[in-house]
mmCIF file of C-alpha atoms in Angstrom:
data_model
loop_
_atom_site.group_PDB
_atom_site.id
_atom_site.type_symbol
_atom_site.label_atom_id
_atom_site.label_comp_id
_atom_site.label_asym_id
_atom_site.label_seq_id
_atom_site.Cartn_x
_atom_site.Cartn_y
_atom_site.Cartn_z
ATOM 1 C CA MET W 27 -0.159 0.132 -0.054
ATOM 2 C CA LYS W 28 1.091 3.440 -0.471
ATOM 3 C CA TYR W 29 1.616 6.111 2.473
ATOM 4 C CA THR W 30 -0.066 8.931 0.525
ATOM 5 C CA ASP W 31 -2.712 6.818 0.006
ATOM 6 C CA PHE W 32 -3.466 8.001 3.697
ATOM 7 C CA TYR W 33 -4.221 10.713 5.941
ATOM 8 C CA HIS W 34 -1.344 10.163 8.978
ATOM 9 C CA ILE W 35 -2.957 11.916 11.970
ATOM 10 C CA PRO W 36 -0.424 12.772 14.738
ATOM 11 C CA VAL W 37 -1.153 12.230 18.144
ATOM 12 C CA ALA W 38 0.145 12.793 21.538
ATOM 13 C CA GLY W 39 3.399 10.766 23.000
ATOM 14 C CA ASP W 40 1.857 10.419 26.384
ATOM 15 C CA GLY W 41 1.436 6.657 27.105
ATOM 16 C CA ALA W 42 -1.773 7.167 25.577
ATOM 17 C CA CYS W 43 -1.503 6.799 22.074
ATOM 18 C CA PHE W 44 -2.853 3.536 21.148
ATOM 19 C CA PHE W 45 -5.874 4.584 22.563
ATOM 20 C CA HIS W 46 -5.700 8.016 21.100
ATOM 21 C CA SER W 47 -5.164 6.746 17.700
ATOM 22 C CA ILE W 48 -8.072 4.048 17.992
ATOM 23 C CA SER W 49 -11.007 6.594 19.342
ATOM 24 C CA GLY W 50 -10.129 9.333 17.126
ATOM 25 C CA ILE W 51 -10.305 6.757 13.829
ATOM 26 C CA ASN W 52 -13.391 5.549 16.155
ATOM 27 C CA HIS W 53 -14.949 9.255 15.695
ATOM 28 C CA PHE W 54 -13.967 9.583 11.923
ATOM 29 C CA ASN W 55 -15.920 6.713 11.413
ATOM 30 C CA GLU W 56 -18.925 7.952 13.843
ATOM 31 C CA HIS W 57 -18.944 10.772 11.785
ATOM 32 C CA LEU W 58 -18.776 9.874 8.188
ATOM 33 C CA TRP W 59 -21.173 12.111 6.367
ATOM 34 C CA PRO W 60 -22.419 11.645 2.921
ATOM 35 C CA VAL W 61 -22.236 14.252 -0.169
ATOM 36 C CA ILE W 62 -23.378 14.339 -3.039
ATOM 37 C CA ASN W 63 -21.456 12.746 -6.298
ATOM 38 C CA SER W 64 -18.434 13.203 -3.615
ATOM 39 C CA LYS W 65 -16.532 11.251 -0.876
ATOM 40 C CA PRO W 66 -17.944 10.931 2.368
ATOM 41 C CA ILE W 67 -16.236 13.725 4.692
ATOM 42 C CA THR W 68 -15.611 13.560 8.751
ATOM 43 C CA TYR W 69 -13.719 15.715 11.093
ATOM 44 C CA LYS W 70 -11.127 15.274 13.566
ATOM 45 C CA ILE W 71 -12.036 14.999 17.757
ATOM 46 C CA GLU W 72 -11.646 18.181 19.425
ATOM 47 C CA SER W 73 -8.691 17.735 21.462
ATOM 48 C CA SER W 74 -11.548 18.901 24.834
ATOM 49 C CA LYS W 75 -12.960 15.452 23.974
ATOM 50 C CA TRP W 76 -9.946 13.031 23.128
ATOM 51 C CA GLY W 77 -8.717 12.535 26.589
ATOM 52 C CA ALA W 78 -11.766 11.296 27.895
ATOM 53 C CA SER W 79 -12.671 9.251 24.543
ATOM 54 C CA SER W 80 -9.510 7.491 24.806
ATOM 55 C CA MET W 81 -9.551 6.648 28.746
ATOM 56 C CA LYS W 82 -12.970 5.199 28.317
ATOM 57 C CA LEU W 83 -11.715 2.834 25.497
ATOM 58 C CA ARG W 84 -8.734 2.086 27.731
ATOM 59 C CA LYS W 85 -11.413 0.986 30.584
ATOM 60 C CA GLN W 86 -13.442 -1.331 28.170
ATOM 61 C CA CYS W 87 -10.131 -2.380 26.886
ATOM 62 C CA VAL W 88 -9.342 -3.850 30.204
ATOM 63 C CA GLU W 89 -12.265 -5.077 31.591
ATOM 64 C CA TRP W 90 -12.389 -7.031 28.137
ATOM 65 C CA LEU W 91 -9.077 -8.542 28.898
ATOM 66 C CA GLU W 92 -10.510 -9.334 32.332
ATOM 67 C CA LYS W 93 -13.070 -11.404 31.012
ATOM 68 C CA ASN W 94 -11.267 -12.911 28.545
ATOM 69 C CA LEU W 95 -8.174 -14.587 29.959
ATOM 70 C CA ASP W 96 -8.871 -17.502 28.469
ATOM 71 C CA TYR W 97 -9.151 -16.721 24.649
ATOM 72 C CA ARG W 98 -7.208 -18.361 22.690
ATOM 73 C CA ILE W 99 -5.673 -16.200 20.295
ATOM 74 C CA LYS W 100 -6.037 -16.709 16.822
ATOM 75 C CA GLY W 101 -2.839 -18.422 14.871
ATOM 76 C CA ILE W 102 -0.680 -18.677 18.021
ATOM 77 C CA GLY W 103 -2.328 -20.679 20.130
ATOM 78 C CA MET W 104 -1.539 -18.713 23.249
ATOM 79 C CA THR W 105 -4.417 -17.973 25.871
ATOM 80 C CA ILE W 106 -4.665 -13.776 26.891
ATOM 81 C CA ARG W 107 -3.113 -15.124 29.986
ATOM 82 C CA ASP W 108 -0.703 -16.259 28.672
ATOM 83 C CA GLU W 109 0.393 -13.367 27.071
ATOM 84 C CA ILE W 110 0.269 -11.114 29.917
ATOM 85 C CA LEU W 111 2.493 -14.021 32.099
ATOM 86 C CA GLU W 112 5.223 -13.274 29.442
ATOM 87 C CA ASP W 113 5.099 -9.716 28.900
ATOM 88 C CA VAL W 114 4.868 -8.926 32.649
ATOM 89 C CA GLN W 115 8.649 -10.407 32.901
ATOM 90 C CA MET W 116 10.176 -7.811 30.460
ATOM 91 C CA ASN W 117 8.091 -4.818 31.607
ATOM 92 C CA ASP W 118 10.236 -2.778 34.125
ATOM 93 C CA GLU W 119 7.489 -0.428 34.719
ATOM 94 C CA ILE W 120 5.243 -3.399 36.116
ATOM 95 C CA LYS W 121 6.452 -4.444 39.827
ATOM 96 C CA ASP W 122 4.140 -7.265 40.498
ATOM 97 C CA LYS W 123 4.334 -9.851 37.778
ATOM 98 C CA THR W 124 0.528 -11.539 37.960
ATOM 99 C CA VAL W 125 -2.190 -11.323 35.690
ATOM 100 C CA LYS W 126 -3.704 -8.707 37.815
ATOM 101 C CA GLY W 127 -0.269 -6.821 38.207
ATOM 102 C CA TYR W 128 -0.515 -6.247 34.510
ATOM 103 C CA LEU W 129 -4.092 -5.532 34.874
ATOM 104 C CA SER W 130 -3.344 -2.376 37.535
ATOM 105 C CA TYR W 131 -0.068 -1.192 35.214
ATOM 106 C CA MET W 132 -3.079 -1.228 32.392
ATOM 107 C CA LYS W 133 -5.961 1.255 33.492
ATOM 108 C CA LYS W 134 -3.771 3.593 34.536
ATOM 109 C CA ARG W 135 -3.873 6.969 31.890
ATOM 110 C CA ASN W 136 -0.795 6.704 31.038
ATOM 111 C CA SER W 137 0.622 2.750 30.823
ATOM 112 C CA TYR W 138 1.729 1.951 27.333
ATOM 113 C CA ALA W 139 -0.113 -0.734 25.194
ATOM 114 C CA GLY W 140 0.526 -3.030 23.150
ATOM 115 C CA GLN W 141 0.196 -6.462 21.131
ATOM 116 C CA ILE W 142 -2.626 -7.673 24.225
ATOM 117 C CA GLU W 143 -4.602 -4.785 23.274
ATOM 118 C CA ILE W 144 -4.512 -4.626 19.972
ATOM 119 C CA TYR W 145 -6.416 -8.216 20.388
ATOM 120 C CA ALA W 146 -8.456 -6.876 22.460
ATOM 121 C CA ILE W 147 -9.806 -3.434 20.455
ATOM 122 C CA SER W 148 -10.067 -5.919 17.261
ATOM 123 C CA GLU W 149 -12.792 -8.071 19.360
ATOM 124 C CA LEU W 150 -13.969 -5.666 20.703
ATOM 125 C CA LEU W 151 -15.216 -3.422 17.697
ATOM 126 C CA ASN W 152 -14.735 -7.010 15.270
ATOM 127 C CA LYS W 153 -12.263 -5.041 12.627
ATOM 128 C CA ASN W 154 -8.683 -6.013 11.617
ATOM 129 C CA VAL W 155 -6.175 -3.700 13.164
ATOM 130 C CA ARG W 156 -2.812 -3.668 10.853
ATOM 131 C CA THR W 157 -0.153 -1.707 12.301
ATOM 132 C CA TYR W 158 2.826 -0.543 9.616
ATOM 133 C CA ILE W 159 5.364 1.727 9.058
ATOM 134 C CA SER W 160 6.735 3.645 5.752
ATOM 135 C CA LYS W 161 9.159 2.809 3.567
ATOM 136 C CA GLY W 162 9.616 5.364 1.242
ATOM 137 C CA ASN W 163 5.909 5.700 -0.438
ATOM 138 C CA ASN W 164 5.008 2.568 0.620
ATOM 139 C CA LEU W 165 3.735 1.259 3.913
ATOM 140 C CA SER W 166 5.470 -2.102 5.058
ATOM 141 C CA ASN W 167 4.122 -3.995 8.198
ATOM 142 C CA VAL W 168 5.648 -4.622 11.409
ATOM 143 C CA GLY W 169 4.450 -7.485 12.881
ATOM 144 C CA LEU W 170 2.017 -5.916 15.390
ATOM 145 C CA GLY W 171 -1.400 -6.328 14.677
ATOM 146 C CA TYR W 172 -5.173 -9.121 14.412
ATOM 147 C CA GLU W 173 -6.728 -9.936 11.806
ATOM 148 C CA LEU W 174 -10.215 -11.917 12.474
ATOM 149 C CA LYS W 175 -11.704 -11.590 8.880
ATOM 150 C CA PRO W 176 -10.366 -10.598 5.220
ATOM 151 C CA LYS W 177 -8.378 -7.739 4.452
ATOM 152 C CA ASP W 178 -10.729 -4.557 3.753
ATOM 153 C CA THR W 179 -9.545 -1.274 3.179
ATOM 154 C CA GLN W 180 -13.112 0.082 4.316
ATOM 155 C CA PHE W 181 -13.431 -1.809 7.545
ATOM 156 C CA ASP W 182 -10.016 -2.247 8.857
ATOM 157 C CA ILE W 183 -8.002 -0.289 11.712
ATOM 158 C CA PHE W 184 -4.829 1.014 10.125
ATOM 159 C CA LEU W 185 -2.248 2.589 12.597
ATOM 160 C CA TYR W 186 1.180 4.365 11.857
ATOM 161 C CA HIS W 187 4.108 2.606 13.998
ATOM 162 C CA ASN W 188 6.816 4.860 15.059
ATOM 163 C CA LEU W 189 9.711 3.566 16.866
ATOM 164 C CA GLY W 190 12.057 6.010 18.769
ATOM 165 C CA ASP W 191 9.920 8.848 17.316
ATOM 166 C CA ILE W 192 8.159 10.165 21.314
ATOM 167 C CA GLY W 193 9.875 13.675 21.742
ATOM 168 C CA ASN W 194 12.999 12.632 24.247
ATOM 169 C CA ASP W 195 11.774 8.694 24.908
ATOM 170 C CA GLU W 196 14.484 7.361 22.155
ATOM 171 C CA GLY W 197 13.689 4.111 21.392
ATOM 172 C CA GLY W 198 10.083 4.287 22.325
ATOM 173 C CA HIS W 199 7.048 2.892 20.759
ATOM 174 C CA HIS W 200 4.743 5.069 19.401
ATOM 175 C CA PHE W 201 0.832 4.569 18.054
ATOM 176 C CA GLU W 202 -0.168 7.348 15.280
ATOM 177 C CA ILE W 203 -3.607 7.204 13.013
ATOM 178 C CA LEU W 204 -3.502 6.191 9.578
ATOM 179 C CA TYR W 205 -6.669 6.817 7.613
ATOM 180 C CA PRO W 206 -7.667 5.699 3.794
ATOM 181 C CA LYS W 207 -8.268 9.292 2.079
ATOM 182 C CA LYS W 208 -10.616 6.721 -0.191
ATOM 183 C CA LYS W 209 -13.169 6.076 2.760
ATOM 184 C CA ALA W 210 -13.557 10.181 3.174
ATOM 185 C CA ARG W 211 -12.238 13.292 2.904
ATOM 186 C CA ILE W 212 -11.339 14.881 6.951
ATOM 187 C CA VAL W 213 -12.098 18.632 7.393
ATOM 188 C CA LYS W 214 -12.402 20.677 9.380
ATOM 189 C CA LYS W 215 -15.262 20.753 11.894
ATOM 190 C CA SER W 216 -16.666 24.319 10.210
ATOM 191 C CA GLN W 217 -16.511 22.866 6.943
ATOM 192 C CA TYR W 218 -18.613 19.694 8.185
ATOM 193 C CA MET W 219 -21.105 21.147 10.255
ATOM 194 C CA LYS W 220 -22.067 23.608 6.672
ATOM 195 C CA GLU W 221 -22.048 20.507 4.782
ATOM 196 C CA VAL W 222 -24.444 18.333 7.054
ATOM 197 C CA LYS W 223 -26.566 21.411 7.491
ATOM 198 C CA LYS W 224 -26.846 21.778 3.476
ATOM 199 C CA GLY W 225 -26.963 18.000 3.106
ATOM 200 C CA LEU W 226 -29.917 18.177 6.096
ATOM 201 C CA SER W 227 -31.832 20.777 3.764
ATOM 202 C CA LYS W 228 -31.342 18.728 0.794
ATOM 203 C CA LEU W 229 -33.407 15.742 2.487
ATOM 204 C CA LYS W 230 -36.006 17.758 4.466
ATOM 205 C CA GLU W 231 -36.779 19.788 0.669
ATOM 206 C CA ARG W 232 -36.852 16.246 -1.007
ATOM 207 C CA LYS W 233 -38.912 15.001 1.640
ATOM 208 C CA ARG W 234 -41.678 18.223 1.414
ATOM 209 C CA LYS W 235 -41.754 17.464 -2.389
ATOM 210 C CA SER W 236 -42.123 13.748 -1.871
ATOM 211 C CA ILE W 237 -45.138 14.402 0.619
ATOM 212 C CA THR W 238 -46.461 16.658 -1.879
ATOM 213 C CA LYS W 239 -46.740 14.368 -4.748
ATOM 214 C CA LYS W 240 -48.313 11.600 -3.098
ATOM 215 C CA ARG W 241 -50.969 14.308 -1.674
ATOM 216 C CA SER W 242 -51.615 15.515 -5.708
ATOM 217 C CA ILE W 243 -51.836 11.948 -6.774
ATOM 218 C CA LYS W 244 -53.930 11.116 -4.040
ATOM 219 C CA ARG W 245 -56.478 14.285 -4.812
ATOM 220 C CA LYS W 246 -56.387 12.916 -8.595
ATOM 221 C CA LYS W 247 -57.262 9.466 -7.773
ATOM 222 C CA SER W 248 -59.919 11.408 -5.402
ATOM 223 C CA VAL W 249 -61.609 13.345 -8.275
ATOM 224 C CA LYS W 250 -61.012 10.519 -10.664
ATOM 225 C CA ARG W 251 -62.942 7.959 -8.510
ATOM 226 C CA LYS W 252 -66.027 10.685 -7.674
ATOM 227 C CA LYS W 253 -66.489 11.047 -11.744
ATOM 228 C CA THR W 254 -66.651 7.182 -11.819
ATOM 229 C CA GLN W 255 -68.994 6.987 -9.293
ATOM 230 C CA ARG W 256 -71.037 10.186 -10.901
ATOM 231 C CA ARG W 257 -71.448 8.252 -14.247
ATOM 232 C CA LYS W 258 -72.502 5.044 -12.762
ATOM 233 C CA LYS W 259 -75.387 6.613 -11.089
#
């Protein structure tokens, strides 16, 4: 795939970048608005709402993990529990090397998410999660991600994965948004609201004309019926 076929949207490198990215993509998808003779449009989530949206998604993710520890991961045969117990041994940030310790750590606002959370989000949203880095003008898969169904550019979640590109955190991992340009145009909220208002106005006018036409047809049928009744008399 070509890098230029996607919008690349940066997100804050504050430890919650994975959830920022997913909640940002969810916002795009939830606010798709059809435009006649053009691609649908959408707009970026407001900064004031982004953090709360990300935290809500994090809680849902951890709740899913808690309830699905015996979920067997497609393609590798390990369970979520197995993955967590393996991960805690390599994560110096987690002092309690248990499943409970991992889940408690992941509930924190700035705890970095990875492959385990990708499994959860993929199942929660019922979407493939595909993660890439850029190589020239192309996108290259980095191994992270999860596929539940056949690939579909219109419905899959795409993430950009920076390595060592988050300020002073050298060697750190960082997720950002990739959004297919053929799926929608990302515009300013003011333009989006203008298009929505225009679209609603057209729908209202179309509905008014449809009602008027139906009433006209009904009147004509009524007149015709009355004439027929008079002839019979």
